[in-house]
One Martini backbone bead per residue (centre of mass of N, CA, C, O) as a GRO file, in nm:
protein
  511
    1MET     BB    1   0.849   1.112  -1.815
    2GLN     BB    2   1.083   0.886  -1.773
    3SER     BB    3   1.325   0.768  -1.621
    4GLN     BB    4   1.598   0.618  -1.623
    5LEU     BB    5   1.690   0.304  -1.727
    6ASN     BB    6   1.783   0.013  -1.626
    7THR     BB    7   2.039  -0.195  -1.778
    8ASP     BB    8   1.942  -0.488  -1.635
    9PHE     BB    9   1.656  -0.438  -1.783
   10TYR     BB   10   1.347  -0.514  -1.893
   11PHE     BB   11   1.083  -0.301  -2.001
   12CYS     BB   12   0.724  -0.336  -1.943
   13ARG     BB   13   0.388  -0.321  -2.106
   14VAL     BB   14   0.051  -0.400  -2.054
   15VAL     BB   15  -0.198  -0.392  -2.322
   16ASP     BB   16  -0.493  -0.313  -2.452
   17GLN     BB   17  -0.578  -0.341  -2.780
   18GLY     BB   18  -0.848  -0.168  -2.778
   19SER     BB   19  -0.795   0.073  -2.538
   20ASP     BB   20  -0.487   0.123  -2.430
   21MET     BB   21  -0.494  -0.009  -2.158
   22PRO     BB   22  -0.388  -0.131  -1.880
   23VAL     BB   23  -0.298  -0.455  -1.753
   24VAL     BB   24  -0.359  -0.538  -1.451
   25TYR     BB   25  -0.198  -0.799  -1.308
   26ALA     BB   26  -0.048  -0.955  -1.504
   27THR     BB   27   0.070  -1.262  -1.614
   28VAL     BB   28   0.421  -1.365  -1.606
   29LYS     BB   29   0.576  -1.628  -1.789
   30LEU     BB   30   0.823  -1.866  -1.810
   31VAL     BB   31   0.857  -2.074  -2.045
   32GLY     BB   32   0.890  -2.397  -1.890
   33THR     BB   33   0.819  -2.270  -1.607
   34ASN     BB   34   0.746  -2.141  -1.265
   35LEU     BB   35   0.827  -1.867  -1.346
   36GLY     BB   36   0.751  -1.517  -1.244
   37VAL     BB   37   0.541  -1.222  -1.294
   38ILE     BB   38   0.375  -0.918  -1.195
   39ALA     BB   39   0.201  -0.679  -1.289
   40ASP     BB   40   0.109  -0.378  -1.218
   41ASP     BB   41  -0.114  -0.101  -1.187
   42LYS     BB   42   0.034  -0.023  -1.491
   43GLY     BB   43   0.141  -0.292  -1.643
   44GLN     BB   44   0.426  -0.330  -1.514
   45PHE     BB   45   0.753  -0.481  -1.595
   46LYS     BB   46   1.050  -0.688  -1.526
   47LEU     BB   47   1.360  -0.818  -1.683
   48PRO     BB   48   1.632  -0.979  -1.690
   49PHE     BB   49   1.891  -1.018  -1.912
   50ASP     BB   50   2.016  -1.312  -1.781
   51LEU     BB   51   1.809  -1.502  -1.889
   52GLU     BB   52   1.825  -1.884  -1.927
   53VAL     BB   53   1.541  -2.053  -1.882
   54SER     BB   54   1.417  -1.878  -2.131
   55GLU     BB   55   1.277  -1.750  -2.446
   56LYS     BB   56   0.984  -1.705  -2.317
   57ILE     BB   57   0.678  -1.529  -2.272
   58SER     BB   58   0.370  -1.522  -2.089
   59LEU     BB   59   0.047  -1.359  -2.123
   60SER     BB   60  -0.209  -1.318  -1.865
   61SER     BB   61  -0.575  -1.276  -1.833
   62ILE     BB   62  -0.876  -1.229  -1.748
   63GLY     BB   63  -1.024  -1.196  -2.074
   64TYR     BB   64  -0.761  -1.302  -2.225
   65LYS     BB   65  -0.534  -1.375  -2.454
   66THR     BB   66  -0.271  -1.560  -2.476
   67LYS     BB   67   0.075  -1.445  -2.488
   68GLU     BB   68   0.375  -1.475  -2.681
   69VAL     BB   69   0.729  -1.379  -2.616
   70PHE     BB   70   1.032  -1.302  -2.721
   71ILE     BB   71   1.297  -1.185  -2.546
   72ASN     BB   72   1.489  -1.095  -2.796
   73GLN     BB   73   1.261  -0.869  -2.884
   74LEU     BB   74   1.345  -0.698  -2.669
   75LYS     BB   75   1.420  -0.372  -2.562
   76LYS     BB   76   1.657  -0.153  -2.469
   77GLY     BB   77   1.601   0.152  -2.298
   78GLN     BB   78   1.285   0.075  -2.293
   79ILE     BB   79   0.942   0.053  -2.330
   80ASN     BB   80   0.762  -0.240  -2.373
   81THR     BB   81   0.483  -0.282  -2.568
   82ILE     BB   82   0.217  -0.516  -2.488
   83TYR     BB   83  -0.035  -0.666  -2.668
   84ILE     BB   84  -0.362  -0.776  -2.569
   85GLU     BB   85  -0.641  -0.981  -2.633
   86PRO     BB   86  -0.953  -1.000  -2.604
   87GLY     BB   87  -1.186  -1.211  -2.520
   88ILE     BB   88  -1.458  -1.397  -2.563
   89GLU     BB   89  -1.781  -1.310  -2.469
   90LYS     BB   90  -2.042  -1.477  -2.273
   91LEU     BB   91  -2.384  -1.537  -2.200
   92GLU     BB   92  -2.478  -1.794  -1.968
   93THR     BB   93  -2.605  -2.074  -1.843
   94VAL     BB   94  -2.589  -2.249  -1.552
   95THR     BB   95  -2.503  -2.598  -1.567
   96LEU     BB   96  -2.611  -2.937  -1.465
   97VAL     BB   97  -2.551  -3.272  -1.556
   98SER     BB   98  -2.705  -3.567  -1.517
   99ASN     BB   99  -2.611  -3.902  -1.560
  100LYS     BB  100  -2.886  -4.049  -1.509
  101ASN     BB  101  -3.125  -3.832  -1.652
  102LYS     BB  102  -3.027  -3.568  -1.808
  103SER     BB  103  -3.072  -3.341  -1.628
  104VAL     BB  104  -3.124  -2.987  -1.581
  105LYS     BB  105  -2.948  -2.745  -1.384
  106LYS     BB  106  -2.997  -2.427  -1.256
  107PHE     BB  107  -2.781  -2.166  -1.161
  108THR     BB  108  -2.721  -1.939  -0.942
  109ALA     BB  109  -2.504  -1.718  -0.823
  110ARG     BB  110  -2.529  -1.812  -0.528
  111GLU     BB  111  -2.476  -2.115  -0.587
  112ILE     BB  112  -2.194  -2.081  -0.697
  113VAL     BB  113  -2.068  -1.963  -0.441
  114ASN     BB  114  -2.139  -2.197  -0.256
  115ASN     BB  115  -1.978  -2.410  -0.418
  116ALA     BB  116  -1.703  -2.273  -0.386
  117ILE     BB  117  -1.690  -2.297  -0.077
  118ASP     BB  118  -1.736  -2.609  -0.060
  119ASN     BB  119  -1.456  -2.649  -0.262
  120ILE     BB  120  -1.193  -2.560  -0.117
  121SER     BB  121  -1.076  -2.841  -0.022
  122ASN     BB  122  -1.041  -2.938  -0.331
  123ASN     BB  123  -0.887  -2.672  -0.478
  124TYR     BB  124  -0.694  -2.653  -0.229
  125PRO     BB  125  -0.431  -2.683  -0.031
  126GLN     BB  126  -0.379  -2.917   0.253
  127ASN     BB  127  -0.080  -2.910   0.219
  128HIS     BB  128   0.229  -2.850   0.184
  129PHE     BB  129   0.377  -2.523   0.099
  130SER     BB  130   0.538  -2.283  -0.126
  131TYR     BB  131   0.642  -1.929  -0.181
  132ILE     BB  132   0.787  -1.691  -0.395
  133ALA     BB  133   0.802  -1.329  -0.331
  134TYR     BB  134   0.698  -1.003  -0.401
  135TYR     BB  135   0.722  -0.731  -0.173
  136ARG     BB  136   0.510  -0.437  -0.094
  137ASP     BB  137   0.510  -0.102   0.053
  138TYR     BB  138   0.292   0.198   0.051
  139GLN     BB  139   0.220   0.540  -0.037
  140GLN     BB  140  -0.069   0.744  -0.155
  141PRO     BB  141  -0.196   1.015  -0.263
  142ARG     BB  142  -0.539   1.139  -0.304
  143ASP     BB  143  -0.415   1.422  -0.360
  144ASN     BB  144  -0.250   1.755  -0.384
  145SER     BB  145  -0.140   1.822  -0.094
  146TYR     BB  146   0.145   1.697  -0.101
  147LYS     BB  147   0.249   1.853  -0.346
  148LEU     BB  148   0.224   2.133  -0.205
  149ILE     BB  149   0.406   2.088   0.040
  150PHE     BB  150   0.665   2.008  -0.165
  151ASN     BB  151   0.666   2.158  -0.438
  152GLU     BB  152   0.586   1.974  -0.679
  153ASP     BB  153   0.566   1.901  -1.018
  154ALA     BB  154   0.528   1.613  -0.976
  155ASP     BB  155   0.376   1.347  -0.902
  156ILE     BB  156   0.308   1.162  -0.608
  157GLU     BB  157   0.321   0.800  -0.589
  158TYR     BB  158   0.563   0.731  -0.372
  159ILE     BB  159   0.574   0.637  -0.023
  160ASN     BB  160   0.756   0.441   0.156
  161LEU     BB  161   0.922   0.223  -0.005
  162ASN     BB  162   0.898  -0.131   0.043
  163GLU     BB  163   1.113  -0.423  -0.012
  164ALA     BB  164   1.074  -0.787  -0.095
  165ILE     BB  165   1.192  -1.124  -0.044
  166VAL     BB  166   0.985  -1.413  -0.004
  167GLU     BB  167   0.901  -1.711   0.196
  168VAL     BB  168   0.606  -1.902   0.209
  169PHE     BB  169   0.486  -2.119   0.460
  170ASP     BB  170   0.233  -2.381   0.417
  171ALA     BB  171   0.019  -2.627   0.583
  172GLY     BB  172  -0.260  -2.532   0.487
  173PHE     BB  173  -0.603  -2.446   0.472
  174GLY     BB  174  -0.661  -2.596   0.765
  175THR     BB  175  -0.483  -2.368   0.886
  176ASN     BB  176  -0.356  -2.133   1.094
  177TYR     BB  177  -0.168  -1.873   1.002
  178LEU     BB  178  -0.070  -1.762   1.292
  179THR     BB  179  -0.059  -2.028   1.501
  180ASN     BB  180   0.091  -2.208   1.321
  181GLU     BB  181   0.419  -2.328   1.326
  182GLU     BB  182   0.435  -2.397   1.000
  183ASN     BB  183   0.363  -2.094   0.957
  184GLN     BB  184   0.606  -1.931   0.761
  185THR     BB  185   0.862  -1.669   0.710
  186LEU     BB  186   1.108  -1.572   0.474
  187LEU     BB  187   1.387  -1.354   0.447
  188TYR     BB  188   1.593  -1.242   0.161
  189LYS     BB  189   1.489  -0.942   0.110
  190TYR     BB  190   1.558  -0.584   0.205
  191LYS     BB  191   1.417  -0.246   0.141
  192GLN     BB  192   1.450   0.105   0.161
  193ASN     BB  193   1.344   0.320  -0.080
  194THR     BB  194   1.530   0.623  -0.160
  195SER     BB  195   1.418   0.712  -0.451
  196PHE     BB  196   1.184   0.779  -0.276
  197LEU     BB  197   0.979   0.923  -0.084
  198ARG     BB  198   1.019   1.006   0.267
  199ASP     BB  199   0.787   0.970   0.564
  200SER     BB  200   0.761   0.933   0.902
  201THR     BB  201   0.466   1.019   0.954
  202LEU     BB  202   0.341   0.765   0.777
  203ALA     BB  203   0.500   0.524   0.958
  204ILE     BB  204   0.330   0.529   1.185
  205PRO     BB  205   0.116   0.429   1.395
  206TYR     BB  206  -0.195   0.398   1.473
  207ASP     BB  207  -0.414   0.627   1.683
  208ASN     BB  208  -0.704   0.747   1.605
  209LYS     BB  209  -0.660   1.079   1.652
  210THR     BB  210  -0.394   1.296   1.557
  211LYS     BB  211  -0.186   1.155   1.345
  212LYS     BB  212  -0.311   0.852   1.270
  213TYR     BB  213  -0.615   0.790   1.080
  214LEU     BB  214  -0.945   0.651   1.068
  215LYS     BB  215  -1.248   0.698   0.901
  216ASN     BB  216  -1.487   0.477   0.999
  217VAL     BB  217  -1.231   0.277   1.048
  218ILE     BB  218  -1.106  -0.060   1.127
  219ILE     BB  219  -0.773  -0.190   1.131
  220THR     BB  220  -0.677  -0.486   1.227
  221PRO     BB  221  -0.357  -0.625   1.316
  222PHE     BB  222  -0.358  -0.926   1.442
  223GLY     BB  223  -0.063  -0.921   1.584
  224GLY     BB  224   0.098  -0.818   1.328
  225ASN     BB  225   0.246  -0.745   1.052
  226GLU     BB  226   0.225  -0.626   0.733
  227LEU     BB  227   0.225  -0.911   0.601
  228ASN     BB  228   0.012  -1.040   0.781
  229LEU     BB  229  -0.217  -0.847   0.715
  230LEU     BB  230  -0.234  -0.926   0.421
  231ASN     BB  231  -0.282  -1.238   0.456
  232ILE     BB  232  -0.545  -1.213   0.626
  233THR     BB  233  -0.712  -1.074   0.375
  234ASN     BB  234  -0.730  -1.369   0.274
  235ALA     BB  235  -1.036  -1.517   0.245
  236ILE     BB  236  -0.965  -1.791   0.115
  237ARG     BB  237  -0.743  -1.898   0.300
  238ASN     BB  238  -0.929  -1.764   0.555
  239HIS     BB  239  -1.237  -1.887   0.553
  240ASP     BB  240  -1.249  -1.943   0.894
  241GLN     BB  241  -1.172  -1.637   0.924
  242LEU     BB  242  -1.125  -1.322   1.004
  243ALA     BB  243  -1.097  -1.048   0.782
  244PHE     BB  244  -1.329  -0.835   0.657
  245SER     BB  245  -1.529  -0.593   0.584
  246TYR     BB  246  -1.813  -0.801   0.491
  247VAL     BB  247  -1.691  -1.087   0.482
  248ASP     BB  248  -1.547  -1.194   0.714
  249LYS     BB  249  -1.653  -1.505   0.719
  250PHE     BB  250  -1.657  -1.673   0.437
  251ASP     BB  251  -1.822  -1.928   0.507
  252SER     BB  252  -2.071  -1.770   0.686
  253ASP     BB  253  -2.098  -1.444   0.567
  254PHE     BB  254  -2.083  -1.378   0.264
  255VAL     BB  255  -2.363  -1.469   0.158
  256LYS     BB  256  -2.536  -1.325   0.379
  257ASN     BB  257  -2.417  -1.014   0.301
  258HIS     BB  258  -2.495  -1.075  -0.013
  259LEU     BB  259  -2.520  -0.999  -0.353
  260PHE     BB  260  -2.583  -1.166  -0.680
  261LYS     BB  261  -2.446  -1.141  -1.030
  262LEU     BB  262  -2.462  -1.266  -1.344
  263VAL     BB  263  -2.261  -1.135  -1.636
  264GLY     BB  264  -2.048  -1.373  -1.732
  265VAL     BB  265  -1.792  -1.505  -1.957
  266ARG     BB  266  -1.465  -1.604  -1.914
  267ASN     BB  267  -1.108  -1.642  -1.993
  268LEU     BB  268  -0.832  -1.886  -1.906
  269ASN     BB  269  -0.675  -2.084  -2.089
  270ASP     BB  270  -0.971  -2.210  -2.179
  271VAL     BB  271  -1.113  -2.130  -1.912
  272PRO     BB  272  -1.420  -2.106  -1.784
  273ILE     BB  273  -1.542  -1.796  -1.631
  274TYR     BB  274  -1.730  -1.661  -1.384
  275GLU     BB  275  -1.896  -1.348  -1.358
  276ILE     BB  276  -1.955  -1.186  -1.037
  277GLU     BB  277  -2.146  -0.972  -0.870
  278ILE     BB  278  -2.101  -0.763  -0.579
  279SER     BB  279  -2.327  -0.685  -0.298
  280THR     BB  280  -2.449  -0.534  -0.032
  281LYS     BB  281  -2.640  -0.545   0.234
  282VAL     BB  282  -2.794  -0.322   0.432
  283GLY     BB  283  -2.793  -0.502   0.696
  284ALA     BB  284  -2.465  -0.522   0.698
  285THR     BB  285  -2.384  -0.187   0.675
  286GLY     BB  286  -2.592   0.013   0.663
  287GLY     BB  287  -2.635   0.362   0.569
  288LYS     BB  288  -2.310   0.460   0.531
  289HIS     BB  289  -2.240   0.186   0.385
  290TYR     BB  290  -2.059   0.000   0.123
  291ALA     BB  291  -2.018  -0.286  -0.106
  292LYS     BB  292  -1.806  -0.411  -0.379
  293GLY     BB  293  -1.768  -0.653  -0.662
  294LYS     BB  294  -1.580  -0.952  -0.769
  295ILE     BB  295  -1.624  -1.296  -0.890
  296TYR     BB  296  -1.421  -1.580  -1.003
  297ILE     BB  297  -1.557  -1.887  -1.146
  298SER     BB  298  -1.535  -2.199  -1.226
  299LYS     BB  299  -1.719  -2.412  -1.428
  300GLU     BB  300  -1.580  -2.693  -1.371
  301ASN     BB  301  -1.502  -2.664  -1.016
  302PHE     BB  302  -1.545  -2.387  -0.846
  303ALA     BB  303  -1.301  -2.219  -0.866
  304ILE     BB  304  -1.130  -1.948  -0.734
  305PHE     BB  305  -0.956  -1.699  -0.906
  306LYS     BB  306  -1.117  -1.423  -0.817
  307MET     BB  307  -1.117  -1.124  -0.589
  308SER     BB  308  -1.297  -0.817  -0.563
  309TYR     BB  309  -1.295  -0.545  -0.305
  310GLN     BB  310  -1.509  -0.265  -0.193
  311SER     BB  311  -1.525   0.011   0.037
  312TYR     BB  312  -1.781   0.260   0.129
  313GLU     BB  313  -1.895   0.570   0.137
  314LYS     BB  314  -2.139   0.763   0.109
  315GLU     BB  315  -2.074   0.980  -0.162
  316VAL     BB  316  -1.794   0.825  -0.213
  317LYS     BB  317  -1.566   0.730  -0.455
  318GLU     BB  318  -1.348   0.640  -0.273
  319PRO     BB  319  -1.218   0.392  -0.107
  320LEU     BB  320  -1.143   0.273   0.207
  321TYR     BB  321  -1.114  -0.022   0.084
  322ALA     BB  322  -0.904  -0.275  -0.095
  323VAL     BB  323  -0.928  -0.608  -0.250
  324THR     BB  324  -0.704  -0.845  -0.423
  325VAL     BB  325  -0.738  -1.191  -0.534
  326GLU     BB  326  -0.529  -1.448  -0.693
  327TYR     BB  327  -0.563  -1.759  -0.869
  328ILE     BB  328  -0.382  -2.054  -0.987
  329PRO     BB  329  -0.317  -2.332  -1.168
  330ILE     BB  330  -0.126  -2.615  -1.021
  331GLY     BB  331  -0.214  -2.870  -1.139
  332GLU     BB  332  -0.479  -2.960  -0.906
  333LYS     BB  333  -0.426  -2.673  -0.782
  334MET     BB  334  -0.463  -2.370  -0.607
  335TYR     BB  335  -0.258  -2.072  -0.630
  336LEU     BB  336  -0.110  -1.803  -0.551
  337ASN     BB  337  -0.049  -1.493  -0.730
  338TYR     BB  338  -0.206  -1.243  -0.579
  339ILE     BB  339  -0.203  -0.954  -0.344
  340THR     BB  340  -0.412  -0.668  -0.259
  341PHE     BB  341  -0.399  -0.383  -0.021
  342ASN     BB  342  -0.609  -0.097   0.064
  343ASN     BB  343  -0.607   0.202   0.276
  344LYS     BB  344  -0.744   0.467   0.423
  345PHE     BB  345  -0.573   0.768   0.548
  346GLU     BB  346  -0.498   1.006   0.804
  347ALA     BB  347  -0.268   1.293   0.847
  348ASN     BB  348  -0.027   1.478   1.019
  349SER     BB  349   0.195   1.672   0.897
  350ASP     BB  350   0.552   1.753   0.942
  351HIS     BB  351   0.528   1.956   0.685
  352TYR     BB  352   0.584   2.268   0.825
  353PHE     BB  353   0.557   2.579   0.958
  354LYS     BB  354   0.825   2.638   1.203
  355VAL     BB  355   0.978   2.628   1.501
  356THR     BB  356   1.326   2.528   1.585
  357ASP     BB  357   1.447   2.783   1.760
  358VAL     BB  358   1.574   2.929   2.078
  359VAL     BB  359   1.788   3.219   2.150
  360PHE     BB  360   1.968   3.359   2.416
  361ASN     BB  361   2.094   3.701   2.456
  362ILE     BB  362   2.247   3.871   2.714
  363GLU     BB  363   2.380   4.127   2.593
  364ASN     BB  364   2.093   4.227   2.426
  365THR     BB  365   1.835   4.098   2.514
  366SER     BB  366   1.766   3.838   2.316
  367PHE     BB  367   1.557   3.662   2.074
  368ASP     BB  368   1.618   3.388   1.866
  369ILE     BB  369   1.398   3.299   1.600
  370PHE     BB  370   1.366   2.994   1.438
  371PHE     BB  371   1.313   2.861   1.108
  372ASN     BB  372   1.239   2.635   0.832
  373ARG     BB  373   1.162   2.909   0.682
  374GLU     BB  374   1.111   3.167   0.492
  375LEU     BB  375   1.008   3.481   0.541
  376ASP     BB  376   0.726   3.694   0.537
  377GLN     BB  377   0.758   4.024   0.601
  378ASN     BB  378   0.456   4.121   0.547
  379SER     BB  379   0.331   3.943   0.795
  380ILE     BB  380   0.489   4.154   0.982
  381THR     BB  381   0.307   4.415   1.127
  382SER     BB  382   0.307   4.351   1.453
  383ARG     BB  383   0.430   4.295   1.763
  384ASN     BB  384   0.156   4.257   1.910
  385ASN     BB  385   0.036   4.036   1.702
  386ASN     BB  386   0.296   3.830   1.676
  387LEU     BB  387   0.406   3.879   1.982
  388LYS     BB  388   0.467   3.683   2.293
  389ILE     BB  389   0.635   3.740   2.611
  390THR     BB  390   0.691   3.523   2.897
  391TYR     BB  391   0.749   3.523   3.257
  392LYS     BB  392   0.560   3.318   3.336
  393GLU     BB  393   0.306   3.574   3.373
  394GLU     BB  394   0.501   3.790   3.258
  395LYS     BB  395   0.511   4.049   3.048
  396LEU     BB  396   0.722   4.153   2.800
  397ALA     BB  397   0.909   4.412   2.682
  398ILE     BB  398   0.924   4.526   2.350
  399LYS     BB  399   1.162   4.710   2.161
  400ASN     BB  400   1.243   4.502   1.916
  401ILE     BB  401   1.238   4.396   1.558
  402LEU     BB  402   1.428   4.169   1.365
  403ILE     BB  403   1.441   4.095   1.017
  404LEU     BB  404   1.542   3.797   0.897
  405GLU     BB  405   1.572   3.538   0.685
  406ASP     BB  406   1.537   3.284   0.929
  407HIS     BB  407   1.486   3.513   1.157
  408LEU     BB  408   1.416   3.650   1.475
  409ARG     BB  409   1.484   3.954   1.662
  410VAL     BB  410   1.410   3.993   2.009
  411ILE     BB  411   1.397   4.287   2.196
  412VAL     BB  412   1.427   4.342   2.536
  413ASP     BB  413   1.384   4.468   2.848
  414LYS     BB  414   1.632   4.436   3.072
  415LYS     BB  415   1.542   4.576   3.333
  416LYS     BB  416   1.261   4.437   3.351
  417LEU     BB  417   1.355   4.145   3.349
  418PHE     BB  418   1.555   4.157   3.604
  419SER     BB  419   1.302   4.276   3.797
  420LEU     BB  420   1.164   4.031   3.827
  421PRO     BB  421   1.014   3.815   4.012
  422ASP     BB  422   1.218   3.549   4.058
  423PHE     BB  423   1.458   3.585   3.882
  424SER     BB  424   1.628   3.339   3.655
  425LEU     BB  425   1.867   3.257   3.434
  426GLU     BB  426   1.870   2.944   3.464
  427LYS     BB  427   1.529   2.938   3.438
  428LEU     BB  428   1.445   3.061   3.167
  429PRO     BB  429   1.369   2.810   2.984
  430GLN     BB  430   1.135   2.720   3.183
  431TYR     BB  431   0.960   3.018   3.197
  432ILE     BB  432   0.955   3.073   2.906
  433THR     BB  433   0.719   3.229   2.665
  434ILE     BB  434   0.653   3.189   2.308
  435LYS     BB  435   0.431   3.368   2.090
  436VAL     BB  436   0.353   3.292   1.748
  437LYS     BB  437   0.170   3.481   1.494
  438THR     BB  438   0.060   3.536   1.158
  439ILE     BB  439   0.291   3.399   1.023
  440LYS     BB  440   0.465   3.368   0.705
  441ASP     BB  441   0.569   3.229   0.432
  442LEU     BB  442   0.650   3.252   0.093
  443LYS     BB  443   0.392   3.035   0.038
  444GLY     BB  444   0.156   3.108   0.268
  445ASN     BB  445   0.225   2.968   0.533
  446THR     BB  446   0.119   2.916   0.842
  447LEU     BB  447   0.212   2.914   1.148
  448HIS     BB  448   0.147   2.599   1.282
  449LYS     BB  449  -0.008   2.480   1.036
  450VAL     BB  450  -0.141   2.167   1.012
  451PRO     BB  451  -0.146   1.945   0.768
  452LYS     BB  452  -0.367   1.742   0.595
  453VAL     BB  453  -0.356   1.399   0.486
  454SER     BB  454  -0.454   1.183   0.216
  455VAL     BB  455  -0.404   0.822   0.223
  456ASN     BB  456  -0.273   0.534   0.073
  457GLN     BB  457  -0.235   0.196   0.181
  458TYR     BB  458  -0.002  -0.040   0.056
  459ARG     BB  459  -0.025  -0.403  -0.005
  460GLU     BB  460   0.198  -0.642  -0.180
  461LEU     BB  461   0.179  -0.973  -0.350
  462PHE     BB  462   0.409  -1.150  -0.580
  463VAL     BB  463   0.427  -1.439  -0.736
  464GLN     BB  464   0.708  -1.644  -0.876
  465GLU     BB  465   0.700  -1.927  -0.701
  466VAL     BB  466   0.596  -2.269  -0.668
  467PHE     BB  467   0.600  -2.535  -0.390
  468PRO     BB  468   0.491  -2.824  -0.373
  469GLU     BB  469   0.536  -2.994  -0.060
  470LYS     BB  470   0.696  -2.782   0.092
  471LYS     BB  471   0.930  -2.743   0.357
  472LYS     BB  472   1.083  -2.618   0.621
  473ASN     BB  473   1.388  -2.530   0.730
  474ASP     BB  474   1.530  -2.538   1.052
  475ASN     BB  475   1.792  -2.338   0.978
  476THR     BB  476   1.598  -2.109   0.954
  477ALA     BB  477   1.479  -1.769   0.976
  478SER     BB  478   1.201  -1.645   1.099
  479MET     BB  479   0.956  -1.441   1.101
  480ASN     BB  480   0.820  -1.211   1.303
  481LYS     BB  481   0.474  -1.186   1.355
  482PHE     BB  482   0.510  -0.921   1.583
  483LYS     BB  483   0.700  -0.767   1.374
  484PRO     BB  484   0.853  -0.592   1.171
  485LEU     BB  485   1.009  -0.669   0.879
  486SER     BB  486   1.277  -0.496   0.932
  487THR     BB  487   1.360  -0.695   1.192
  488SER     BB  488   1.432  -0.924   1.022
  489ARG     BB  489   1.603  -1.187   0.923
  490ILE     BB  490   1.833  -1.255   0.669
  491ASN     BB  491   1.847  -1.495   0.427
  492THR     BB  492   2.022  -1.726   0.266
  493PHE     BB  493   2.019  -1.815  -0.097
  494GLU     BB  494   2.043  -1.962  -0.410
  495GLY     BB  495   1.811  -1.754  -0.547
  496GLU     BB  496   1.917  -1.452  -0.551
  497ASN     BB  497   1.922  -1.425  -0.893
  498VAL     BB  498   1.615  -1.523  -0.967
  499TYR     BB  499   1.489  -1.299  -0.787
  500TRP     BB  500   1.291  -0.993  -0.820
  501GLU     BB  501   1.231  -0.664  -0.814
  502ASN     BB  502   0.929  -0.467  -0.908
  503THR     BB  503   1.008  -0.175  -0.943
  504PRO     BB  504   0.888   0.115  -0.986
  505LEU     BB  505   0.860   0.374  -1.182
  506LYS     BB  506   1.001   0.696  -1.203
  507LYS     BB  507   0.909   1.010  -1.222
  508SER     BB  508   0.969   1.293  -1.365
  509LYS     BB  509   0.987   1.608  -1.390
  510LYS     BB  510   0.823   1.856  -1.514
  511ASN     BB  511   0.874   2.115  -1.756
   0.00000   0.00000   0.00000
């Protein structure tokens, strides 16, 4: 059951009419405008009640028939399910007819991909443009370990959800995204969403050692922040720059490292698009890893509409990382529609049973040992097995242990403590060592046993409006490319109420 819905928005879900499955990342446009929103990975999106720029929305996705819906037909206070119909698919030979001799040439899948790469300069903007987009990043547990740590009834779907509205200014596909001074980003809105679980343990930088690390994978930060990292993984925009394994440099390495298979023709707004399967060559990945995906290329002009790509360890079902990027035509050029990137990482959770404080009481010569959780008294079987207290290297004699609700009181022999060589009450905190072991909390967690969690890190950017030929105003404050997005200055702008965050719905706890 979903939580109560915000009364300022229509909530919608795009569903496949045949399978009843969500149509992920469907494009939703306000008819007659350049404004729109992208459905999320559950097919969900929202629209403000006070939209006055259009009466209808159109919903489209590669392989589906475009559908229009009147906004006033949407209902408030519930999720509106909108069904879209799959388009007719057909498998056909790719041909090019020569005007001179009417001869027909058949293209292989590899030749189609090569032609698409060769035509990037023709199909994508080489001049200035900008787009305003909804950005978010978050983590998702890969298994139920996190759910068990927090003793949650409902599945935990989003951790550390951060959201923003940004405007990205691009000097054109022929420029370096990071180094070109005209390639800048403005921050218009930013929030750390506290409606969802937040865990500072998962928000720290990768150390690839003990706290937050990637197994058998290196995600290079490219000297930028989280939004820069996402944009750099756009191999189409950065076709002459290093993106990610095993696409590497799209221009020179993509075709060399992969095998291609033409599987069919799909349509988007009556444009025929070839669907081509991608798989890595063993020589590019070695024996332990492989990657696969799909690329969608226009039959008419070889424009790349979409590419999805996933990298795996052998015998492991879930990908190490996955990226999807989609472009749509606006005028004569292709512009970004959305990009999503996620990578797997592991971390040592800070949410575990541990000692929080130790207080020495000189009157009864006792140590009060405090814990962050209630003790399982049955796990404290013997003072010799559970506790060891030393001053420097001298073991202290324990006279008694009192088991209280949230702490233990350990009483030591006062006479023996004060008669120890070089004993100093002032230096007691410096020289005292307390080792506690085999103790458990009421949920069966062993003291100081740090749980490991496996998590997916998501970064997503959904374009809401594109502005061809637009340049950045010099009076605005650009995002610092080398610092976290949260540290950037927020700019004021006239469209504050025109663009909105597509915050995911939060599940309520199961009954």
